[in-house]
Short mmCIF file of C-alpha atoms and ligand atoms in Angstrom, two decimals:
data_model
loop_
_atom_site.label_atom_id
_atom_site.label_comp_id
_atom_site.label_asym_id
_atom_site.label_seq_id
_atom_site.Cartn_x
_atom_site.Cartn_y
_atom_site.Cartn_z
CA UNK A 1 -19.36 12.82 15.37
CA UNK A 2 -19.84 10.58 12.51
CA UNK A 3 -20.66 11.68 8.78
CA UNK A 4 -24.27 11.97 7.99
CA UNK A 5 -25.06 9.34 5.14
CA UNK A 6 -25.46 11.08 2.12
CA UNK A 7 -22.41 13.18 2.59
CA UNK A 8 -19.34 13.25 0.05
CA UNK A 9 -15.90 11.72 0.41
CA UNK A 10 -12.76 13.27 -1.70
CA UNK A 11 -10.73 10.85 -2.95
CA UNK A 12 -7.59 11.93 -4.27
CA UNK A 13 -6.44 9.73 -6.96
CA UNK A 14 -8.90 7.64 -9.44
CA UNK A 15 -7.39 4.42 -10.28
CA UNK A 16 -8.37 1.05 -8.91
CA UNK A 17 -8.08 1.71 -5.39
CA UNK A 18 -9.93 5.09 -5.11
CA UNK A 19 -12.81 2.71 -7.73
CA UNK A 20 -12.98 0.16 -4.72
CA UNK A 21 -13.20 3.16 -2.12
CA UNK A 22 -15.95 4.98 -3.84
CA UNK A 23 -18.16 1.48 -4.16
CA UNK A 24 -17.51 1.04 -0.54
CA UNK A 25 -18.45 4.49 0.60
CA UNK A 26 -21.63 4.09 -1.80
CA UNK A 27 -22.79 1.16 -0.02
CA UNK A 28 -22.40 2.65 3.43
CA UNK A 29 -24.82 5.88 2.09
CA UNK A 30 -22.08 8.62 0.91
CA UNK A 31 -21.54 9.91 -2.10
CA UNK A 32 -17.91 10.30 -3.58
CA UNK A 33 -15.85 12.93 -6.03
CA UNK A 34 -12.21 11.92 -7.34
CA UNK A 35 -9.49 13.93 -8.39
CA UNK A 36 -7.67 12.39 -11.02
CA UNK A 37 -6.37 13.82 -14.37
CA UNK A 38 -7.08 10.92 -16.26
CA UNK A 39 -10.94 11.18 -17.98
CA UNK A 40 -13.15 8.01 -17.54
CA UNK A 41 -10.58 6.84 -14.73
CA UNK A 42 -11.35 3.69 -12.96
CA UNK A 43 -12.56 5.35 -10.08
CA UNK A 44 -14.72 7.68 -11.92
CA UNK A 45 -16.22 4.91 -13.29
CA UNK A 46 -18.26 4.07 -9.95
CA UNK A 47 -18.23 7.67 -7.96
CA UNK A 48 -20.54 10.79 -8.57
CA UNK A 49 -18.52 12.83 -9.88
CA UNK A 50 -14.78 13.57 -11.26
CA UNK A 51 -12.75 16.82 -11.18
CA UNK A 52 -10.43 16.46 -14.12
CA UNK A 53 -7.11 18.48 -12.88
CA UNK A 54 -3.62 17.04 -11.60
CA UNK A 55 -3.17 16.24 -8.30
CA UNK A 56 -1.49 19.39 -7.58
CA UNK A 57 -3.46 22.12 -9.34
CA UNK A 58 -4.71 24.43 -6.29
CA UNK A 59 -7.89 25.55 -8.17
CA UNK A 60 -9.39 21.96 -8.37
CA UNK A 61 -8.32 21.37 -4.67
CA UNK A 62 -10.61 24.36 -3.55
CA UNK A 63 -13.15 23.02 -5.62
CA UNK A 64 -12.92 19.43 -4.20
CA UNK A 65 -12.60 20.81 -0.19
CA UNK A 66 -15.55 22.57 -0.97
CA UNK A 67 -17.74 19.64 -2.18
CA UNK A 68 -16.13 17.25 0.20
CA UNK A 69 -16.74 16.48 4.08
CA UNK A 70 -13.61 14.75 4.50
CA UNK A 71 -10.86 14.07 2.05
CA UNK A 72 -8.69 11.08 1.43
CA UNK A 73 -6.65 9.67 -0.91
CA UNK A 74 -5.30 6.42 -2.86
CA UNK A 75 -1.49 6.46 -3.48
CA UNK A 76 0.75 7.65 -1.17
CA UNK A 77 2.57 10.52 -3.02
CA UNK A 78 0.08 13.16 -2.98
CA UNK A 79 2.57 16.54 -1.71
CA UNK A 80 2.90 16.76 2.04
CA UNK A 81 2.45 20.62 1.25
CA UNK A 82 -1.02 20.02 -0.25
CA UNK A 83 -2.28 17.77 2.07
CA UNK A 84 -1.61 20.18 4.67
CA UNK A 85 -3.17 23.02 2.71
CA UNK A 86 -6.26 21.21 2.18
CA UNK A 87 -6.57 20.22 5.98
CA UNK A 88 -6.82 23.28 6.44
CA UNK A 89 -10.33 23.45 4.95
CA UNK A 90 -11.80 19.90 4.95
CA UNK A 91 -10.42 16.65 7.42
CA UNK A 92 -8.22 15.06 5.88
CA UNK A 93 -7.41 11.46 6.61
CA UNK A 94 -4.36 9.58 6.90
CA UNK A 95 -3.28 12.51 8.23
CA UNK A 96 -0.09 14.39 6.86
CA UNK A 97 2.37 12.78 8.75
CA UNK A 98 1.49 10.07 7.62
CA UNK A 99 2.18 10.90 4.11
CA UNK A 100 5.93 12.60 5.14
CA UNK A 101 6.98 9.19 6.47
CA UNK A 102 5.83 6.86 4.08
CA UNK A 103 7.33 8.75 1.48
CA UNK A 104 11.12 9.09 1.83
CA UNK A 105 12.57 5.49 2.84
CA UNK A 106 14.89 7.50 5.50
CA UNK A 107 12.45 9.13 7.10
CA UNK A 108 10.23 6.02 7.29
CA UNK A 109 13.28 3.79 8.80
CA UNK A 110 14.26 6.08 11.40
CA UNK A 111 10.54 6.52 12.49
CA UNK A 112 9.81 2.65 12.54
CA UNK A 113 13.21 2.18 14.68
CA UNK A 114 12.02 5.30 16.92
CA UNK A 115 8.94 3.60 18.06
CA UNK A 116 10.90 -0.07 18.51
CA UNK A 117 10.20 -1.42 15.55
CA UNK A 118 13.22 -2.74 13.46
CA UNK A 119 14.18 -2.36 9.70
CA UNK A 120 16.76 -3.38 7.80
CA UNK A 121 20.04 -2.10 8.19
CA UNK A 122 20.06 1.59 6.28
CA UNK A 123 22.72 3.91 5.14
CA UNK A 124 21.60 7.17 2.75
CA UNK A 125 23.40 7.56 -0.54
CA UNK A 126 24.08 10.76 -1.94
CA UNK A 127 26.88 9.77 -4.11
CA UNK A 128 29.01 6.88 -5.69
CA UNK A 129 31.36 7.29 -2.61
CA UNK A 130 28.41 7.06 0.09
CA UNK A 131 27.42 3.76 -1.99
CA UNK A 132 31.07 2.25 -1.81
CA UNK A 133 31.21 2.84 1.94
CA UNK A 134 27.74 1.55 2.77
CA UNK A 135 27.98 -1.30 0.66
CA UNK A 136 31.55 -2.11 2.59
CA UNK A 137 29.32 -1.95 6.07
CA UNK A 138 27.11 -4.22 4.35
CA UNK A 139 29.54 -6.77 3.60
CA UNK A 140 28.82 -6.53 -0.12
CA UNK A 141 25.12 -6.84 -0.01
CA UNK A 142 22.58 -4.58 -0.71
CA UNK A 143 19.61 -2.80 -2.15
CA UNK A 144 19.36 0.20 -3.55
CA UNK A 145 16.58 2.49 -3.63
CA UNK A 146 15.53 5.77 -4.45
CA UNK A 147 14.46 7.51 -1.23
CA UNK A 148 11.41 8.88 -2.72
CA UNK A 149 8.37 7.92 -5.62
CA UNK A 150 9.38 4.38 -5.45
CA UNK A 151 6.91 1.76 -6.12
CA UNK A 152 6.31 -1.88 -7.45
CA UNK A 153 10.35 -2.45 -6.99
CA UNK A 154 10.93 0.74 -9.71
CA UNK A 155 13.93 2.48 -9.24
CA UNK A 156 15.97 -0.34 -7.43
CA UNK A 157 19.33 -2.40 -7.96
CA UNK A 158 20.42 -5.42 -6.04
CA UNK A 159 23.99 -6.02 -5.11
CA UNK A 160 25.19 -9.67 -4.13
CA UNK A 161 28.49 -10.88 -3.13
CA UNK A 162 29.92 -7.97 -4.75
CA UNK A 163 33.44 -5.92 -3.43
CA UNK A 164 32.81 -3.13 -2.36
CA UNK A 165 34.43 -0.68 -4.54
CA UNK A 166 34.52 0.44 -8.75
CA UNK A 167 30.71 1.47 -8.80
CA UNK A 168 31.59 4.61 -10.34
CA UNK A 169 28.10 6.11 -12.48
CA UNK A 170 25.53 4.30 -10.08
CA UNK A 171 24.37 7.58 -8.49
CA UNK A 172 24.05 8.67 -11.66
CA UNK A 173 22.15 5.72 -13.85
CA UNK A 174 20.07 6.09 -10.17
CA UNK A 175 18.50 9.31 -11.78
CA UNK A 176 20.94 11.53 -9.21
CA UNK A 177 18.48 11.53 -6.88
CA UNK A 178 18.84 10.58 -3.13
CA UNK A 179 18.77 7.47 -2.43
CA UNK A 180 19.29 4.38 0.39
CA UNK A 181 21.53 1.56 0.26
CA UNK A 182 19.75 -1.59 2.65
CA UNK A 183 20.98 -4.40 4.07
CA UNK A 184 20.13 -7.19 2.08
CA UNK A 185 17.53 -9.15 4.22
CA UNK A 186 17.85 -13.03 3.28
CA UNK A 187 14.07 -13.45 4.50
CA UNK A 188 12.02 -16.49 4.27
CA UNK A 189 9.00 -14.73 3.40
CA UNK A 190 6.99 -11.78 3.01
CA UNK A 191 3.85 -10.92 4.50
CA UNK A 192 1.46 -7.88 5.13
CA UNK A 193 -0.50 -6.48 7.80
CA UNK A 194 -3.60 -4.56 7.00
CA UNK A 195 -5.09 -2.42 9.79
CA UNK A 196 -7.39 0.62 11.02
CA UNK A 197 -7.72 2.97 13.39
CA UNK A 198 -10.64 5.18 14.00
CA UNK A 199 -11.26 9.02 15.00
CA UNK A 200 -11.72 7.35 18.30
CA UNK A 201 -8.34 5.18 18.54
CA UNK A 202 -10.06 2.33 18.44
CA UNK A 203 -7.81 0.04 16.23
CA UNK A 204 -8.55 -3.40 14.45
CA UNK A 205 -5.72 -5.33 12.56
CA UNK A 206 -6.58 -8.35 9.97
CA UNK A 207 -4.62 -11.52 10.04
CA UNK A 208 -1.45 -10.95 7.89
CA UNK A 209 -1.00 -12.29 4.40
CA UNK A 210 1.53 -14.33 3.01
CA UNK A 211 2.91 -11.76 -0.42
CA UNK A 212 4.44 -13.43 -3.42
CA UNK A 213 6.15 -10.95 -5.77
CA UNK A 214 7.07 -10.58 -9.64
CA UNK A 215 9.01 -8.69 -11.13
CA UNK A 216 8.32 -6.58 -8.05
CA UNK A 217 4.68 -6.33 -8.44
CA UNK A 218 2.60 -8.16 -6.10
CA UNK A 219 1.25 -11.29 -7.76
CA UNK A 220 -0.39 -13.20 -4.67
CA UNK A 221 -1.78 -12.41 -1.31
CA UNK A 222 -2.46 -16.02 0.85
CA UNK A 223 -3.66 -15.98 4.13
CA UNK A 224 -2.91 -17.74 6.31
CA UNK A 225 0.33 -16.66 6.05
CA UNK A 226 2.76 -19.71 6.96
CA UNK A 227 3.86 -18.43 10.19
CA UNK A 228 3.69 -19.13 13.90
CA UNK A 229 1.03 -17.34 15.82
CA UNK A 230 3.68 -15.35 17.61
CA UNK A 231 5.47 -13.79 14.47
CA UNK A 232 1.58 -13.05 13.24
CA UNK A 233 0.36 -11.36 16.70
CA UNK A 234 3.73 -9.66 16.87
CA UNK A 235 3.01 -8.11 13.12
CA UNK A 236 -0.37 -7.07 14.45
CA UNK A 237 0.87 -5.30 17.32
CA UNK A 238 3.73 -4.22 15.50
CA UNK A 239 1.16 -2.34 12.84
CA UNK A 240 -0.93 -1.18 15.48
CA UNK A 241 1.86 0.92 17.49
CA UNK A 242 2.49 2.55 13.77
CA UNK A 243 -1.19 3.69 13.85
CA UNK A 244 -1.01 4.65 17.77
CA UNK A 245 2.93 6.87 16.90
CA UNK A 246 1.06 8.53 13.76
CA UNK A 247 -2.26 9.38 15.33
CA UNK A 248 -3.69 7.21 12.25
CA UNK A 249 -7.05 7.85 11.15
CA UNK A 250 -7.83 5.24 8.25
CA UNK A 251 -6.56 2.00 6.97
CA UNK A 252 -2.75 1.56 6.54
CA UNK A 253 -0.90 -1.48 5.05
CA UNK A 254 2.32 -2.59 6.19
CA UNK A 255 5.01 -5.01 4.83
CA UNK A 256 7.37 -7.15 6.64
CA UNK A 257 10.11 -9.66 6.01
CA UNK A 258 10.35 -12.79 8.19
CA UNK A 259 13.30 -14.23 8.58
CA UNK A 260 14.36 -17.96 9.39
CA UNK A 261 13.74 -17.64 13.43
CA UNK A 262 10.69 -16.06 12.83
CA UNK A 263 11.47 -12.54 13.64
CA UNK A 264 10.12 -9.19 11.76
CA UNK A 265 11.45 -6.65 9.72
CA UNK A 266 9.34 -3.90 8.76
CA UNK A 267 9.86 -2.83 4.75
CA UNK A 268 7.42 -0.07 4.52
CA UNK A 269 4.31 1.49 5.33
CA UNK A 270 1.82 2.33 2.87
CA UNK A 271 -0.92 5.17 4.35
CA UNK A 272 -3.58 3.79 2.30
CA UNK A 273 -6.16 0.87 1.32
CA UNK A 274 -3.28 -1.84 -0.16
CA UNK A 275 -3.08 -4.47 -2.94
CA UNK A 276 -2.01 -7.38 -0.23
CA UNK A 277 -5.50 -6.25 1.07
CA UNK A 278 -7.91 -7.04 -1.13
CA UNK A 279 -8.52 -10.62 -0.14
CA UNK A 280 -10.66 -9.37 2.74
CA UNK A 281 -13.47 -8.38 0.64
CA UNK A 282 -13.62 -11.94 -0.22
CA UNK A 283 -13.20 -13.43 3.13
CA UNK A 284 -14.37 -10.80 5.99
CA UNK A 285 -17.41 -9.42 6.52
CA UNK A 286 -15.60 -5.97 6.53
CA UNK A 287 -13.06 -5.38 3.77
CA UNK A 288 -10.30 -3.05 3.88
CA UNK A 289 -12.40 -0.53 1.78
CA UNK A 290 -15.98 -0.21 4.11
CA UNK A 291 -13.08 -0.41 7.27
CA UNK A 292 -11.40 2.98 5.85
CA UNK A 293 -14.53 4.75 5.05
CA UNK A 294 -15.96 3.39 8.47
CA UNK A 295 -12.77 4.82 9.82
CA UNK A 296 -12.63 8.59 8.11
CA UNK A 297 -16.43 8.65 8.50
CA UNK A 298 -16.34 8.48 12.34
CA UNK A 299 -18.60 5.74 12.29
CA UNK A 300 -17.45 2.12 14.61
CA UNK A 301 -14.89 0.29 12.73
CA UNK A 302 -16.04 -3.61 11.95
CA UNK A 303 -14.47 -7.14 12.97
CA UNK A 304 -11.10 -7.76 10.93
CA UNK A 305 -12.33 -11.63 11.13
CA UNK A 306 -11.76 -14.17 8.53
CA UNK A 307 -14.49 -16.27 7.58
CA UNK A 308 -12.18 -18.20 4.77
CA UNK A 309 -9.00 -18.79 4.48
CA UNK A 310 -8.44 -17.51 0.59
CA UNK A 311 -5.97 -16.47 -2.34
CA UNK A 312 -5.68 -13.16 -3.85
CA UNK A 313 -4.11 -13.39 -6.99
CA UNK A 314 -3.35 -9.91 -9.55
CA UNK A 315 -4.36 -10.22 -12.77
CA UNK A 316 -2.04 -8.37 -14.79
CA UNK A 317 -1.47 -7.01 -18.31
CA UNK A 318 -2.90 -10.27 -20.22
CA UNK A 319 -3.83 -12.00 -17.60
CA UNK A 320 -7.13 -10.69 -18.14
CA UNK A 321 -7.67 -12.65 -21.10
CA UNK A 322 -8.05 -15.84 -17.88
CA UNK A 323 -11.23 -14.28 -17.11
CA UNK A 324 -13.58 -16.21 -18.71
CA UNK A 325 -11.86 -19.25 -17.23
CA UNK A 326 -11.79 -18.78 -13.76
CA UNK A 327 -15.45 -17.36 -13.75
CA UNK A 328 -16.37 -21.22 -14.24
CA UNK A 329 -14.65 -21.62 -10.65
CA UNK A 330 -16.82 -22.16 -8.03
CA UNK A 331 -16.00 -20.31 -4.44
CA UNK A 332 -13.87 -17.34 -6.60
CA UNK A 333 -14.67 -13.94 -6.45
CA UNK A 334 -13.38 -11.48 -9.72
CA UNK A 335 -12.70 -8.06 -9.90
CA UNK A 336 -12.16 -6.08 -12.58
CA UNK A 337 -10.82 -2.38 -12.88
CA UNK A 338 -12.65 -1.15 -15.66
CA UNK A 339 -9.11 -0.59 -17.70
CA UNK A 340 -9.76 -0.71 -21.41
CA UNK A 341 -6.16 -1.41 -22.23
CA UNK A 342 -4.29 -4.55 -20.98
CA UNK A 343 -0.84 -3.35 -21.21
CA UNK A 344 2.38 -4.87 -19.78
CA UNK A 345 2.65 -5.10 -15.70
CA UNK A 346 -0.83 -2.82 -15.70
CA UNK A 347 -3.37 -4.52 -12.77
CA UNK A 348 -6.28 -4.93 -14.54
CA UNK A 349 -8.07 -7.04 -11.85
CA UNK A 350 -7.68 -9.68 -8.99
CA UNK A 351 -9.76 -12.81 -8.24
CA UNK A 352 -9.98 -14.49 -4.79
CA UNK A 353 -10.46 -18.08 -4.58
CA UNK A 354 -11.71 -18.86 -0.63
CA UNK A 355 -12.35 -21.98 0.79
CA UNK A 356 -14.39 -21.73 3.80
CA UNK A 357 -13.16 -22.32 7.65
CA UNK A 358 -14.72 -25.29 9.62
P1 AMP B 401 10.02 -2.48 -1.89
O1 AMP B 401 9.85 -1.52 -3.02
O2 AMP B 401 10.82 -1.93 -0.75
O3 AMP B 401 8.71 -3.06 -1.43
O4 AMP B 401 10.86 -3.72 -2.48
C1 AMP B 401 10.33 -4.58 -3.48
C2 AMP B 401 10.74 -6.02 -3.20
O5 AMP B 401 12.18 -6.17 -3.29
C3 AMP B 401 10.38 -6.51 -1.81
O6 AMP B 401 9.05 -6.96 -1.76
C4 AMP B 401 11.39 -7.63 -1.62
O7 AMP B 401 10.98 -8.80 -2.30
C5 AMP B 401 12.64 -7.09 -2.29
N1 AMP B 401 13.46 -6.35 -1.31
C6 AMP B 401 13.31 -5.06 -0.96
N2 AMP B 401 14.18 -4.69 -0.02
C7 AMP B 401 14.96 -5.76 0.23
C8 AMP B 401 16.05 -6.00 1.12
N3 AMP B 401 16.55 -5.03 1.90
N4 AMP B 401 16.58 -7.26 1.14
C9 AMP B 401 16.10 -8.22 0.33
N5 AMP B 401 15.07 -8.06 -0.54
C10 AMP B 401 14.50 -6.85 -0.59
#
């Protein structure tokens, strides 16, 4: 059955993506309340209402099941525990699960592989010695990561060409916290899939995009990606299975790398509206943000079709100050955040310059 219009969406979470959720669930009829400890957060800007607690605090989640129809949520570390806890009151879409996996890099690799889909090469570090024996496997190269609350390429270190051997310290300037040594992958690009699947299984995957990063924050999102229609269909159907495995209800964004023969490796799943995503409200009919509120309203999810092929670039920290600029472009769409401060690596906003298919 599919949410009366009028009814209220949860969003847990009030920065920029739960601000583009709560527009999109206004213009399909619904009415929205965020849970975000920041005051006058982006998403508050544009919903009905804010409850001003942390993410955790039980008293504000009672308060939010009890306003809300169905609850969902903008980052992907919100406490399995919680989620579960509130499911218990109110739907809550992703579901769980989804959550658990995304957010331990272990858990996430073993599940991909599980259901055929390959990864990088992965061995968990719990200590210097665990790093000195994995990096050995690995010939010397390697990322590390902490397993958990990593984002943006935080909490990572690169080793190239290195012997294996003398990295006494690591686990500890790693925060002594677990983490996972990969395989370096020498890819020749990145690119993302964004896709949906409804309370009926019915699931819809957009064309991928083509991710540049900085500093390991997104900076650009092109699409067409430049890849063979094979490597993009197998992304697709790659994404798709994920949503299938985790009895997905929502939008979900992964990332792959593509290597030189044009095969896939998935980097990680995000259970949520993503950055690589926002092009489509420029250049489908259905962005990423009505899809997921189509999707965790029961309603029909829409055509992922491209009408343009476009550019999605971030604007962040003082990149704002190009705003006044690249309004004077014809065929670009901006969006802003509503952030008063511009500070270093923040996203502000994104544009998306499209030019239109024949
Ligand atoms: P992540 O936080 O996993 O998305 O990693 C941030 C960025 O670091 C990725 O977008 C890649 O550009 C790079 N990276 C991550 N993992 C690897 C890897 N195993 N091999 C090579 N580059 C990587």
């Amino acid at each position: 059955m599919s949410l009366p219009a009028g009814s209220t969406i949860g969003i847990i979470g009030g920065g920029q993506l739960g601000r583009m959720l709560a527009a999109a669930a206004a213009r399909l009829g619904y009415r929205t309340v965020v849970l975000e400890p920041q005051p006058d957060c982006p998403a508050a800007q544009v919903a009905n209402r804010q409850i001003t607690a942390a993410y955790d605090d039980q008293t504000a989640h009672a308060e939010l099941t009890a306003a809300s129809a169905v609850v969902t949520y903008e980052f992907e570390n919100v406490p399995v525990a919680a989620a579960n806890a509130l499911a218990s009151t109110a739907p809550v879409y992703p579901p769980a699960r989804a959550l658990e996996v995304a957010q331990d890099r272990v858990t996430e690799k073993t599940f991909l592989n599980s259901i055929g889909i390959p990864t990088a090469d992965f061995r968990p570090v719990g200590n210097d010695s665990d790093l000195t024996a994995a990096l050995k496997a690995f010939a010397g190269n390697g990322v590390l990561k902490t397993r958990r609350m990593g984002y943006d390429g935080k909490g990572q270190r690169v080793f190239r060409n290195m012997e294996a051997g003398g990295f006494a310290g690591t686990f500890e300037a790693m925060g002594s916290v677990p983490l996972v040594l990969e395989a370096f992958v020498p890819f020749e690009r990145e690119i993302s899939v964004i896709a949906a699947r409804g309370i009926d299984g019915a699931v819809a995957a957009y064309d991928p995009a083509e991710n540049v990063h900085r500093h390991g924050i997104l900076h650009s999102s092109t699409v067409p990606a430049g890849i063979s229609a094979e490597t993009a269909a197998a992304a697709q159907a790659a994404a798709k299975t994920i949503l299938s495995a985790l009895d997905y209800v929502g939008v979900i964004g992964v990332e792959f790398f593509v290597l030189a023969d044009g095969s896939l490796l998935a980097n990680e799943i995000a259970p949520r509206v993503h950055n690589s995503g926002h092009w489509t409200e420029a250049a489908c009919v259905v962005s990423q943000f009505d899809q997921h509120i189509r999707a965790i309203a029961g309603l029909p999810l829409g055509s992922p079709s491209r009408h343009s092929n476009c550019m999605m670039e971030n604007l962040i920290g003082d990149d704002v100050s190009r705003v006044a600029e690249l309004l004077g472009e014809p065929d670009l769409m901006l969006h802003l955040y509503g952030k008063a401060e511009a500070r270093p690596g923040r996203k502000m906003g994104h544009f998306t310059r499209i030019s239109r298919r024949a």
